[in-house]
mmCIF file with all atom_site columns, C-alpha atoms and ligand atoms in Angstrom:
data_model
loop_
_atom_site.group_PDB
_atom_site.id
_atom_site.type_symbol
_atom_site.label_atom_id
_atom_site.label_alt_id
_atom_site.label_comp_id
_atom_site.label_asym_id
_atom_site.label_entity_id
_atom_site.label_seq_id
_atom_site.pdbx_PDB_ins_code
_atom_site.Cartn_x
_atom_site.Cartn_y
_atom_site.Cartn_z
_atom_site.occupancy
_atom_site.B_iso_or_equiv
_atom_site.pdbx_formal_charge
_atom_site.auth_seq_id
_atom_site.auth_comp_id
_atom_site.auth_asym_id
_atom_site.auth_atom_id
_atom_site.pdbx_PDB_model_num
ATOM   1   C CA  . UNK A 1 1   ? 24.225 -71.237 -40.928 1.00 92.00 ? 1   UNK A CA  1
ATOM   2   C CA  . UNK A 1 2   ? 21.574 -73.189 -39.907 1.00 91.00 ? 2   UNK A CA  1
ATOM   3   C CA  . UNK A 1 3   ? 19.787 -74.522 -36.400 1.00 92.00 ? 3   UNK A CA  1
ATOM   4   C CA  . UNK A 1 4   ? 22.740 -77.224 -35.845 1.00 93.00 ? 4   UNK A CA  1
ATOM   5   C CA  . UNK A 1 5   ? 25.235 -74.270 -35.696 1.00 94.00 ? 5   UNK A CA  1
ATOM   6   C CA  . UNK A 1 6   ? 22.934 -72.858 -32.544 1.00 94.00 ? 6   UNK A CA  1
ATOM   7   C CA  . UNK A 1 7   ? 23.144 -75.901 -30.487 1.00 89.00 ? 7   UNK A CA  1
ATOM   8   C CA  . UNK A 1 8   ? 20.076 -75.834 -28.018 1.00 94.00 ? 8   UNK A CA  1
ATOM   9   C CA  . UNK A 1 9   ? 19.285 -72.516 -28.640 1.00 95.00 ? 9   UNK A CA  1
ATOM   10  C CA  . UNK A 1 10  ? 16.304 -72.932 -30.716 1.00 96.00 ? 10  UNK A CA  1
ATOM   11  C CA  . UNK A 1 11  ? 12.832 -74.162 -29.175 1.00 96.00 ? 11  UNK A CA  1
ATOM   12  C CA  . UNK A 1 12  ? 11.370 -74.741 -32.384 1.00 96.00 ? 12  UNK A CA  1
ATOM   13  C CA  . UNK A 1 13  ? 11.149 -73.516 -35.973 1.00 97.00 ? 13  UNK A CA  1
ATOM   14  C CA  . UNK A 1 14  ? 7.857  -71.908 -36.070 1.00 98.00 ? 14  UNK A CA  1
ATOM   15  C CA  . UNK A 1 15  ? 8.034  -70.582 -39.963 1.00 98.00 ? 15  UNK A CA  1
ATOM   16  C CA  . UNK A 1 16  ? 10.047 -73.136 -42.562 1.00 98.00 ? 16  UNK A CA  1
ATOM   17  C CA  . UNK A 1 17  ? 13.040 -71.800 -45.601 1.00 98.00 ? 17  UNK A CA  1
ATOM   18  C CA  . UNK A 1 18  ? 10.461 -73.261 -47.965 1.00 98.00 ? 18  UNK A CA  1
ATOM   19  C CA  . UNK A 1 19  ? 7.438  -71.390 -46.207 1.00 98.00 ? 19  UNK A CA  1
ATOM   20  C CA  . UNK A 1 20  ? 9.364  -68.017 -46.455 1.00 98.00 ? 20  UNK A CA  1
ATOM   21  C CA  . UNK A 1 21  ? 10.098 -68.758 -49.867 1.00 98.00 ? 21  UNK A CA  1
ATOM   22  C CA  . UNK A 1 22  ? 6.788  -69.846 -51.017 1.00 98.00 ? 22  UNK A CA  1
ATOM   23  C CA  . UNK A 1 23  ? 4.736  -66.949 -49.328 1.00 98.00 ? 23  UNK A CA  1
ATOM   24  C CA  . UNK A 1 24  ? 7.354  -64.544 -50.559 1.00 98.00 ? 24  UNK A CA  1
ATOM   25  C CA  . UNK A 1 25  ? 6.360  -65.404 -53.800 1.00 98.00 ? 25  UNK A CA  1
ATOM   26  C CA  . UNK A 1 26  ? 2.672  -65.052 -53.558 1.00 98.00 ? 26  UNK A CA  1
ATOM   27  C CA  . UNK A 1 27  ? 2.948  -61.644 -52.270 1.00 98.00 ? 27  UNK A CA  1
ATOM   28  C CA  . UNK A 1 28  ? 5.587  -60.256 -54.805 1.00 98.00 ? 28  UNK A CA  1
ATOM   29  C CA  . UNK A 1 29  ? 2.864  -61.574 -57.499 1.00 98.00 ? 29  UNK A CA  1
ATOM   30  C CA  . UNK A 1 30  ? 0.009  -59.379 -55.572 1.00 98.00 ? 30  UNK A CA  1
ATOM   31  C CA  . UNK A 1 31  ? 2.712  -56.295 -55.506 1.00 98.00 ? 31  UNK A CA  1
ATOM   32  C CA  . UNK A 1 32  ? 3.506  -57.298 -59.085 1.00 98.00 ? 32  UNK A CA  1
ATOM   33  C CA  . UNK A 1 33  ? -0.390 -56.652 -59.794 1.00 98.00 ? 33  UNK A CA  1
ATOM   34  C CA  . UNK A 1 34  ? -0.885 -53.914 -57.836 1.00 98.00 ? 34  UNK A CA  1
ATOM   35  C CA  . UNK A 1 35  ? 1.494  -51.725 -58.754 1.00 98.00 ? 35  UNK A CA  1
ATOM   36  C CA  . UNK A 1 36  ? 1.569  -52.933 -62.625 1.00 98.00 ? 36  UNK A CA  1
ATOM   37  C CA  . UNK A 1 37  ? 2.490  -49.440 -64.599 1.00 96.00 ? 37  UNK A CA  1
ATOM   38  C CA  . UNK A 1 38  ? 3.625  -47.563 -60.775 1.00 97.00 ? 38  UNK A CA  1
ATOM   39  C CA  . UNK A 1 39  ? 7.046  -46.358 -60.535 1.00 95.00 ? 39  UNK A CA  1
ATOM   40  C CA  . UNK A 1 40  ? 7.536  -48.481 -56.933 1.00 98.00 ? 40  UNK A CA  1
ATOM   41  C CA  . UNK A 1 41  ? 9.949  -47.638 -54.231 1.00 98.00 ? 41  UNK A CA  1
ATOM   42  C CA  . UNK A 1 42  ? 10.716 -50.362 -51.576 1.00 98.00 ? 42  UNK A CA  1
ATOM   43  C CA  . UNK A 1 43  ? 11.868 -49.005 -48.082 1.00 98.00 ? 43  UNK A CA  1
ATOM   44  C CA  . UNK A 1 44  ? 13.319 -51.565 -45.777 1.00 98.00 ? 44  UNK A CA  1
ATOM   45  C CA  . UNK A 1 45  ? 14.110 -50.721 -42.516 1.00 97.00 ? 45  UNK A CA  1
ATOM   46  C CA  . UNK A 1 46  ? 17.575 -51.989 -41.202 1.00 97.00 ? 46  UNK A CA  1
ATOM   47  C CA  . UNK A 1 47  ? 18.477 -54.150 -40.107 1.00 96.00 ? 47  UNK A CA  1
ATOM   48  C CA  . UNK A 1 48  ? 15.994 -56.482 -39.951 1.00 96.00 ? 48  UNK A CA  1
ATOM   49  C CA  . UNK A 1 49  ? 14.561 -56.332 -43.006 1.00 98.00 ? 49  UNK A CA  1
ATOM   50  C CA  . UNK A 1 50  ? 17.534 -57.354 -45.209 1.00 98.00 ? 50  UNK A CA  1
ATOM   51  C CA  . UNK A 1 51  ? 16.935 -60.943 -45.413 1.00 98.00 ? 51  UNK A CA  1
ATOM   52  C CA  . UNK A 1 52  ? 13.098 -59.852 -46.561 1.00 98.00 ? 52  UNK A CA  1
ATOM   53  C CA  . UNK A 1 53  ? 14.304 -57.171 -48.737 1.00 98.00 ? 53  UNK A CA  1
ATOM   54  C CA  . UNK A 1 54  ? 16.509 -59.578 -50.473 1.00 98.00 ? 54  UNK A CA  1
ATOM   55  C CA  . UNK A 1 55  ? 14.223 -62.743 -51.001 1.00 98.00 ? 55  UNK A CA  1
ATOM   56  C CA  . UNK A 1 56  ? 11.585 -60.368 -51.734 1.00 98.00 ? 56  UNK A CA  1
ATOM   57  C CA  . UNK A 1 57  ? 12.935 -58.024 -54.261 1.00 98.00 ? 57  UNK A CA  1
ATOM   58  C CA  . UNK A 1 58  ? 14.196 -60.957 -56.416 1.00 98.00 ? 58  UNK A CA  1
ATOM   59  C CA  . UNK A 1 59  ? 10.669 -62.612 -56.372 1.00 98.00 ? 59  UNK A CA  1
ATOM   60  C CA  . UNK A 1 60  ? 9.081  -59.224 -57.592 1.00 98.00 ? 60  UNK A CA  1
ATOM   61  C CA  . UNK A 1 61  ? 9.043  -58.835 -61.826 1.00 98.00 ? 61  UNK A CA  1
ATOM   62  C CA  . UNK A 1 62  ? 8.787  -55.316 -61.037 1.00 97.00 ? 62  UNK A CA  1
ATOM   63  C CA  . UNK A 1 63  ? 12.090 -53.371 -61.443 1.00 97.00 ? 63  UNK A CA  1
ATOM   64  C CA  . UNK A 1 64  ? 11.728 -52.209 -58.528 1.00 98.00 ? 64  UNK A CA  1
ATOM   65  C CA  . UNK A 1 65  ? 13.917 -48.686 -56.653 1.00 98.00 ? 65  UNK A CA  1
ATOM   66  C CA  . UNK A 1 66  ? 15.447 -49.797 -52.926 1.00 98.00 ? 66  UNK A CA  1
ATOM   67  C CA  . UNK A 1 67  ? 16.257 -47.320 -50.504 1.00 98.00 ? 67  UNK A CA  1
ATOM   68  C CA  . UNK A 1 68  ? 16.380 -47.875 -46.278 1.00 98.00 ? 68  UNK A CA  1
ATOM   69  C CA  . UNK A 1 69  ? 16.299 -46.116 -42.987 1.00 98.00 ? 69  UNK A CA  1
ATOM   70  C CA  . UNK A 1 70  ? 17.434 -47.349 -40.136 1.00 97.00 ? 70  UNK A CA  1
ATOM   71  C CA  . UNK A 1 71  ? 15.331 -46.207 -37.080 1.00 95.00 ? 71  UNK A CA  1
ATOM   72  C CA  . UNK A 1 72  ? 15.803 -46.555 -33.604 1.00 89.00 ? 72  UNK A CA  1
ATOM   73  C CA  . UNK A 1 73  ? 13.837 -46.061 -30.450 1.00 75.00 ? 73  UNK A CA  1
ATOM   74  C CA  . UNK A 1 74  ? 14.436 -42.974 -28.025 1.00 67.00 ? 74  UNK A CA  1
ATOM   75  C CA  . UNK A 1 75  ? 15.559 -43.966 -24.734 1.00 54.00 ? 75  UNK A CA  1
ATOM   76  C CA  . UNK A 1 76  ? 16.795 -47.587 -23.294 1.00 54.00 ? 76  UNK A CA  1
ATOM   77  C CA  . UNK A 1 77  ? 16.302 -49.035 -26.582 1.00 49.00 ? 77  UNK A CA  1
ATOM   78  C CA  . UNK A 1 78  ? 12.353 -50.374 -25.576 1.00 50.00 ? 78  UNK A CA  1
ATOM   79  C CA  . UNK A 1 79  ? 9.791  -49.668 -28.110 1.00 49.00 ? 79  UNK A CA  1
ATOM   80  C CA  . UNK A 1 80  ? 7.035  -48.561 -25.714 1.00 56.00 ? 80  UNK A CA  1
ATOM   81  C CA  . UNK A 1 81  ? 7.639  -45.025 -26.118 1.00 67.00 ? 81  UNK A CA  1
ATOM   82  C CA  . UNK A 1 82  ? 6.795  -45.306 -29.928 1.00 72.00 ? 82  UNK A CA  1
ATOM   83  C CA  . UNK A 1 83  ? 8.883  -42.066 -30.256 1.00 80.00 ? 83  UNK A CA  1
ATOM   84  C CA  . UNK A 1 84  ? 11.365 -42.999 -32.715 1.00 89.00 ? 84  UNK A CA  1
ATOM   85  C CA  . UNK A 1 85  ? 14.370 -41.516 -34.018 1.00 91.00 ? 85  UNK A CA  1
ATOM   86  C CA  . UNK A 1 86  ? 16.182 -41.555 -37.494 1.00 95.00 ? 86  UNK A CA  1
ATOM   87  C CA  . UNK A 1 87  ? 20.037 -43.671 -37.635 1.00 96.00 ? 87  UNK A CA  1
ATOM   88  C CA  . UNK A 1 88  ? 19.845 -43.068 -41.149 1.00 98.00 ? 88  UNK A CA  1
ATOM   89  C CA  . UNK A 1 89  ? 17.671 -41.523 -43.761 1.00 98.00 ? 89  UNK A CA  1
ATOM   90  C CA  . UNK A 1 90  ? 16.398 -42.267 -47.159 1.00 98.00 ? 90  UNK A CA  1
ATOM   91  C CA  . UNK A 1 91  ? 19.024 -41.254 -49.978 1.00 98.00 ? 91  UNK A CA  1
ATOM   92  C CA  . UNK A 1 92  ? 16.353 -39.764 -52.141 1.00 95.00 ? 92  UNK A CA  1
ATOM   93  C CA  . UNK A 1 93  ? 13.138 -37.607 -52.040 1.00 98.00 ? 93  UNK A CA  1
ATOM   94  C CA  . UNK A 1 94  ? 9.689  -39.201 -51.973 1.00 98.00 ? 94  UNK A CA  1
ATOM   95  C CA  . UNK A 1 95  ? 7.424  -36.486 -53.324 1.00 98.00 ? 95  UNK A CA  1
ATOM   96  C CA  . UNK A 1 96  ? 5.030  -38.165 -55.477 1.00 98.00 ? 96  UNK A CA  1
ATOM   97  C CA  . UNK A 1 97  ? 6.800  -41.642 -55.369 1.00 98.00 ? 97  UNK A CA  1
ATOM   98  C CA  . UNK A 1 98  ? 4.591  -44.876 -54.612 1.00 98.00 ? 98  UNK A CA  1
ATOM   99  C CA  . UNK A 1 99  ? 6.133  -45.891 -51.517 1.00 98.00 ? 99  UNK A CA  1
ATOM   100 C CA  . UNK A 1 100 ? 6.378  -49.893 -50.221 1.00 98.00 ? 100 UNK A CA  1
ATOM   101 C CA  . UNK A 1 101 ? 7.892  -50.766 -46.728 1.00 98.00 ? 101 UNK A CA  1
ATOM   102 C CA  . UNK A 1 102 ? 9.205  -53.676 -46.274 1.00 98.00 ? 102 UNK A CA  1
ATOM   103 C CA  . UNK A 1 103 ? 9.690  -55.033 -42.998 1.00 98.00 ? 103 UNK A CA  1
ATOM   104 C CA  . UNK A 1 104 ? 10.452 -58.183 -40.884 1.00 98.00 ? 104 UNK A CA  1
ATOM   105 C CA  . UNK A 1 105 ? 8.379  -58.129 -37.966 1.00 97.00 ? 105 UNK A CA  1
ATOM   106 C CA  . UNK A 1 106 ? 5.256  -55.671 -36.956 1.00 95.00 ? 106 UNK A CA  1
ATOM   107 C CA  . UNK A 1 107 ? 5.289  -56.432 -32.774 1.00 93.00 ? 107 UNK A CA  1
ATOM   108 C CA  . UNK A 1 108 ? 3.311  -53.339 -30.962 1.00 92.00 ? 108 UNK A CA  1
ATOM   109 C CA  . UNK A 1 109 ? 3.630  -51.306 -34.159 1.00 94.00 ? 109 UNK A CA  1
ATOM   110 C CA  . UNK A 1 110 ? 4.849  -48.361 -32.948 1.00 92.00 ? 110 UNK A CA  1
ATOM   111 C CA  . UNK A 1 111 ? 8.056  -47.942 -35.204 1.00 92.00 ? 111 UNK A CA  1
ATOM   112 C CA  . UNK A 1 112 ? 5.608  -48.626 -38.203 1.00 95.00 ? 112 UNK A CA  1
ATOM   113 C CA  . UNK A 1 113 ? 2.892  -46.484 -36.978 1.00 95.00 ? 113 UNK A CA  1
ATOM   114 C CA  . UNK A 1 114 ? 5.934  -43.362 -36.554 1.00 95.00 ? 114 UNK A CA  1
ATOM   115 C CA  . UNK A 1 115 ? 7.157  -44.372 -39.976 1.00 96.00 ? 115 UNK A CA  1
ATOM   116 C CA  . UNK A 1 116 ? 4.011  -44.486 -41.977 1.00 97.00 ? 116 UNK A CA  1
ATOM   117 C CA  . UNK A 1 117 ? 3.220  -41.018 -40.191 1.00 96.00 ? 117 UNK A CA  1
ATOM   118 C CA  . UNK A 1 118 ? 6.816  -39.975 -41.258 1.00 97.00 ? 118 UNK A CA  1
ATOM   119 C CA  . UNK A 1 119 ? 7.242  -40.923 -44.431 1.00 98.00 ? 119 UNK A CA  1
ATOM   120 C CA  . UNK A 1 120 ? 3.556  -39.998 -45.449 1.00 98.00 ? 120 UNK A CA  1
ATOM   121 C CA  . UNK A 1 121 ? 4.577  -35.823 -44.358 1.00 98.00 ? 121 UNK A CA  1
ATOM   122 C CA  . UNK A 1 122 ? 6.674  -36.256 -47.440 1.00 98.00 ? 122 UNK A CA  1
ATOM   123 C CA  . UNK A 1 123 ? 4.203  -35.614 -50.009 1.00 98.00 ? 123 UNK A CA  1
ATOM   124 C CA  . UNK A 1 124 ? 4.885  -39.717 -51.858 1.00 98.00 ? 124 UNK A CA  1
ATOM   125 C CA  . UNK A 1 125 ? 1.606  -40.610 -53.981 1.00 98.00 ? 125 UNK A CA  1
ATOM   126 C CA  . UNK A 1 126 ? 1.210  -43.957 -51.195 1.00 98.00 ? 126 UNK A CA  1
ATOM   127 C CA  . UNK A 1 127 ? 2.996  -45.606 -48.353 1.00 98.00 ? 127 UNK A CA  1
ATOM   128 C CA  . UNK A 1 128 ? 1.982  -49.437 -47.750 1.00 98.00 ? 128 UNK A CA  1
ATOM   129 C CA  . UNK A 1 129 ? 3.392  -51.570 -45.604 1.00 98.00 ? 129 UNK A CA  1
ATOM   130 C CA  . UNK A 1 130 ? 4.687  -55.223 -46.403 1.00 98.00 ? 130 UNK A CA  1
ATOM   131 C CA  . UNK A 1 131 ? 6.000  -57.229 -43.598 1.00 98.00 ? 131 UNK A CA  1
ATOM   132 C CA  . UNK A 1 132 ? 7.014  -61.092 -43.675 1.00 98.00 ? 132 UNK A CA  1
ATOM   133 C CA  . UNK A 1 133 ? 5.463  -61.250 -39.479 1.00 98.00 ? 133 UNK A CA  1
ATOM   134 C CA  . UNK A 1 134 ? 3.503  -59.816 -37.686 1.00 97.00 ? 134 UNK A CA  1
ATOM   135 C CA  . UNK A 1 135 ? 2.640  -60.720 -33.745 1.00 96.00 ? 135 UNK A CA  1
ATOM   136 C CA  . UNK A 1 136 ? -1.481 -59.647 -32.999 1.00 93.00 ? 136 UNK A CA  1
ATOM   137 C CA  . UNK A 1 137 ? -1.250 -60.019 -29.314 1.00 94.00 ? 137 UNK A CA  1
ATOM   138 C CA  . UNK A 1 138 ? 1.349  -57.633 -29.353 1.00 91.00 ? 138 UNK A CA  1
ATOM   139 C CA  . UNK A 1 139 ? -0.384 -54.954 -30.990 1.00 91.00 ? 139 UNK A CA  1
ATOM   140 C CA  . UNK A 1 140 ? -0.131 -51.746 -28.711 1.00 92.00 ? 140 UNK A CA  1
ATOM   141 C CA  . UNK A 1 141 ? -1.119 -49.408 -31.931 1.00 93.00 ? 141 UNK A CA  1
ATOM   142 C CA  . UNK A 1 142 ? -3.505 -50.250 -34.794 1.00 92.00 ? 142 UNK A CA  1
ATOM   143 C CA  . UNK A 1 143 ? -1.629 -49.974 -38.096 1.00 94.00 ? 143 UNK A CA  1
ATOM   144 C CA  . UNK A 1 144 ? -2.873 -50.652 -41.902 1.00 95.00 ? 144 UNK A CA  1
ATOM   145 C CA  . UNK A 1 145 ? -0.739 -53.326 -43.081 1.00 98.00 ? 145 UNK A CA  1
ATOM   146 C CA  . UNK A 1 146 ? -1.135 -53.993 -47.053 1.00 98.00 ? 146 UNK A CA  1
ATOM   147 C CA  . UNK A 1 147 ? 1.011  -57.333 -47.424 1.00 98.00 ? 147 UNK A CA  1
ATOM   148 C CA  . UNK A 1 148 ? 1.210  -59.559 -44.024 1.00 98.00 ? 148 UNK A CA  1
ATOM   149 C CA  . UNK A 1 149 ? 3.498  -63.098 -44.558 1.00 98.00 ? 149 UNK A CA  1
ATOM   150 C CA  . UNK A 1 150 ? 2.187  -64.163 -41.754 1.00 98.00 ? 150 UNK A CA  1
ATOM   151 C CA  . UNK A 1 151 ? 0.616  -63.946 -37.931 1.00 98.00 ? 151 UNK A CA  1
ATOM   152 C CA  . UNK A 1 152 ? 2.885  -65.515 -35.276 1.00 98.00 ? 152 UNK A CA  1
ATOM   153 C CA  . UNK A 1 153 ? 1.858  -65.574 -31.522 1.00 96.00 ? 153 UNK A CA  1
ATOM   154 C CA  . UNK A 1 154 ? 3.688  -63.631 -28.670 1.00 95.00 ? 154 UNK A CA  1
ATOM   155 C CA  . UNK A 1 155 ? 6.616  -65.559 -28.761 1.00 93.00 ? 155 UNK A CA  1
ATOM   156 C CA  . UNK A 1 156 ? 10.631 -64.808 -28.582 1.00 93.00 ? 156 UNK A CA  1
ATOM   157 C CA  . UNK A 1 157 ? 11.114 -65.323 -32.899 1.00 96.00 ? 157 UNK A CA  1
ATOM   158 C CA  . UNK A 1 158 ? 14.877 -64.707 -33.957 1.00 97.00 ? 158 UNK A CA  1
ATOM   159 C CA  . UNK A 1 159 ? 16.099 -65.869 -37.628 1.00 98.00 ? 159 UNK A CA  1
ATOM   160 C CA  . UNK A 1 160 ? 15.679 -64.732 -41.426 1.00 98.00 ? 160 UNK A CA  1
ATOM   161 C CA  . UNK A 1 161 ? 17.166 -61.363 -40.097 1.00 98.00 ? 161 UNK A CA  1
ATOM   162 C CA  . UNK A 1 162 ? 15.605 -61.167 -36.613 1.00 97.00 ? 162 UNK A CA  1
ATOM   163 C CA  . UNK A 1 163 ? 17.935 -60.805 -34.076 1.00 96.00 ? 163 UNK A CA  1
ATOM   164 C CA  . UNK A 1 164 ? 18.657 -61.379 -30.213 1.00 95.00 ? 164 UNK A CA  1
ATOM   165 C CA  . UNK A 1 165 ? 21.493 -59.463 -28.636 1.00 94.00 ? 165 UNK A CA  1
ATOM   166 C CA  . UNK A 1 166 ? 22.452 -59.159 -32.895 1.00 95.00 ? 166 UNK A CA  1
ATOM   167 C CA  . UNK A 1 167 ? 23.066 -62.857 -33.003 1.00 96.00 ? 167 UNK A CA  1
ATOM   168 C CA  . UNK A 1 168 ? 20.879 -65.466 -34.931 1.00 97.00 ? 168 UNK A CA  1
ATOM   169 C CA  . UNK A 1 169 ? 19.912 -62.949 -37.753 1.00 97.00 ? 169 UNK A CA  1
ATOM   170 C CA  . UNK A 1 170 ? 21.433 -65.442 -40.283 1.00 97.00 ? 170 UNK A CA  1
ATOM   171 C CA  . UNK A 1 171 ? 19.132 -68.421 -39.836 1.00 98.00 ? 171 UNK A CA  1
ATOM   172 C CA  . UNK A 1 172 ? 17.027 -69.176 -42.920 1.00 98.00 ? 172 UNK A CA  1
ATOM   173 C CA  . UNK A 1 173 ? 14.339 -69.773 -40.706 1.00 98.00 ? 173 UNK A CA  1
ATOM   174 C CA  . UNK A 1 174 ? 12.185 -67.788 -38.491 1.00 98.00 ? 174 UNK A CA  1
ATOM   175 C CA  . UNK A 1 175 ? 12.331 -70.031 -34.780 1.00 98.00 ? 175 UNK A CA  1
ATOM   176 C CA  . UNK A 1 176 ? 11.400 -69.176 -31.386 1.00 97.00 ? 176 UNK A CA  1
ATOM   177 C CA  . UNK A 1 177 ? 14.473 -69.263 -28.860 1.00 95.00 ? 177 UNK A CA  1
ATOM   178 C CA  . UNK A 1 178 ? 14.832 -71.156 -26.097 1.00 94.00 ? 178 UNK A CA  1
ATOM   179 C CA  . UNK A 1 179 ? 14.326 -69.794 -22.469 1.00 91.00 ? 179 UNK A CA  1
ATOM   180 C CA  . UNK A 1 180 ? 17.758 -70.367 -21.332 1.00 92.00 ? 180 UNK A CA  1
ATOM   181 C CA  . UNK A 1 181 ? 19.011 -68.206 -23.703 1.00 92.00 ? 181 UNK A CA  1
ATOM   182 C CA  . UNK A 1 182 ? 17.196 -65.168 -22.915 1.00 86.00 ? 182 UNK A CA  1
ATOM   183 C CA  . UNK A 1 183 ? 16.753 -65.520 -19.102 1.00 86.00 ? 183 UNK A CA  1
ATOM   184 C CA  . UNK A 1 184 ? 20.515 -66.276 -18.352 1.00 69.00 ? 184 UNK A CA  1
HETATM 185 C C1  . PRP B 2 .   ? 12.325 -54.528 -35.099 1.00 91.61 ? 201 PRP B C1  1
HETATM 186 C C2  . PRP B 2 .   ? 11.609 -54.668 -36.435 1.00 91.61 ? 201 PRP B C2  1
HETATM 187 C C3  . PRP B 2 .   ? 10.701 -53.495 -36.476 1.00 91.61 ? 201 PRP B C3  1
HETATM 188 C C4  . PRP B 2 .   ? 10.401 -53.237 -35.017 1.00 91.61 ? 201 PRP B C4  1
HETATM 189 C C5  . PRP B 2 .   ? 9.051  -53.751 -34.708 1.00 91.61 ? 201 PRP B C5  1
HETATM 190 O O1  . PRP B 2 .   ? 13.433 -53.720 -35.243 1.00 91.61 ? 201 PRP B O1  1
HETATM 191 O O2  . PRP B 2 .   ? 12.509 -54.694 -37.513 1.00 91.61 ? 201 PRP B O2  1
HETATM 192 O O3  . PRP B 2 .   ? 11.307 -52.377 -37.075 1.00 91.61 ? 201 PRP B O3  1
HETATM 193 O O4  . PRP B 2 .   ? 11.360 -53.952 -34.238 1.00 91.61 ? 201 PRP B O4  1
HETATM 194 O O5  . PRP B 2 .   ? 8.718  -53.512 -33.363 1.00 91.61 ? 201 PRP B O5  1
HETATM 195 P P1  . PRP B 2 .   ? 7.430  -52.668 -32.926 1.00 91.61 ? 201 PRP B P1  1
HETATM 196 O O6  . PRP B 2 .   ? 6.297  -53.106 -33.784 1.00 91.61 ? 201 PRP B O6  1
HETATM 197 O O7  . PRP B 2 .   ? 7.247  -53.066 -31.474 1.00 91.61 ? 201 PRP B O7  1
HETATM 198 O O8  . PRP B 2 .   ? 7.740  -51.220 -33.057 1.00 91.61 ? 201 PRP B O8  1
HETATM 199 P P2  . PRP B 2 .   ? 14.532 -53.481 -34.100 1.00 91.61 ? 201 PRP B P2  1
HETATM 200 O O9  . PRP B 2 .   ? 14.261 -52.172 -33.424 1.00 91.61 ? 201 PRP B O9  1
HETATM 201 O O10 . PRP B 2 .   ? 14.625 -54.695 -33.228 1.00 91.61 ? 201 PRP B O10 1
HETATM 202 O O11 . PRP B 2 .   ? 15.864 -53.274 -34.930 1.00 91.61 ? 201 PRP B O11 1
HETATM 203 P P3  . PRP B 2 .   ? 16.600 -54.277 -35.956 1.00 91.61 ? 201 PRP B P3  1
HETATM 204 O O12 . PRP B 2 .   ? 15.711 -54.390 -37.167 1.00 91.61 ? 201 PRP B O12 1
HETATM 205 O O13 . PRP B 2 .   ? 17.882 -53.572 -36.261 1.00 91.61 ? 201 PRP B O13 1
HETATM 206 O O14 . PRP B 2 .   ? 16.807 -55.597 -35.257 1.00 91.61 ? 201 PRP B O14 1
#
């Protein structure tokens, strides 16, 4: 799909296909040369992440393991809490394992912030984070972030896996949606 299967939906597209693709690439190449010789272990976290996780992975040269969790929020489904709780699990044990996240957006980073503090009580050699957005003036926690695609501002972003109400996660592009959708 792409923005003339929304209709009016879309305000704008803030981040391009060829954007995604291009700074994508860049940061597999700085994964690919940090973690030259590492046995590395991407993490994405459902669902969000697939469209990263998939772009991403195939830019890397490193053979790369994939595992995910899917985590959800305690409560009416708002982040604010920041107390998270685990849909589903990694397969396999991290103990010693260099440990990547990948993720599509960081907002007021308190799933990442639980995460990081979860998966780091399980004894992996490192856990960095590597997200394709990430939204500043949203920032409610202060979180070390490795690999950042790029800064957005405070703005309603669906596409390339982010969702509203679970629609729009299939456009190739990350775009902001219009008011009308989200205020009907
Ligand atoms: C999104 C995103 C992050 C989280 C970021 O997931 O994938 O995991 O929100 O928000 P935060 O920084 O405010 O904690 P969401 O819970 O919307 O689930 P989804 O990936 O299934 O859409």
């Amino acid at each position: 799909m792409d923005e003339n299967d929304v209709g009016s939906d879309l305000e704008k597209v803030l981040i391009t296909e060829e954007q995604i693709r291009t700074r994508l690439a860049e940061m597999a190449a700085e994964v690919d040369r940090d973690y030259a010789g590492k046995d590395l272990l991407l993490v994405g976290v459902l669902k969000g992440a697939v469209m990263v996780m998939a772009d991403f992975s195939r830019a890397l040269r490193t053979n790369a393991e994939m595992d995910w969790m899917a985590v959800s929020s305690y409560g009416s489904g708002t982040k604010s809490s920041g107390v998270v709780r685990i849909l589903k699990d990694l397969d396999k044990d991290i103990t010693d394992r260099d440990v990547l996240v990948v993720e599509d957006i960081i907002d007021s980073g308190l799933t990442l912030s639980w995460l990081k503090a979860n998966l780091s009580s399980r004894g992996p050699a490192s856990v960095q984070v590597l997200t394709l957005l990430r939204k500043p003036d949203a920032a409610k926690v202060d979180v070390d972030v490795r690999y950042v695609g790029f800064d957005i501002p405070n703005e309603f972003v669906v596409g390339y896996g982010l969702d509203f109400a679970e629609k729009y996660r299939a456009l190739p592009f990350v775009g902001t949606l219009a008011p009308h959708v989200y205020s009907s």
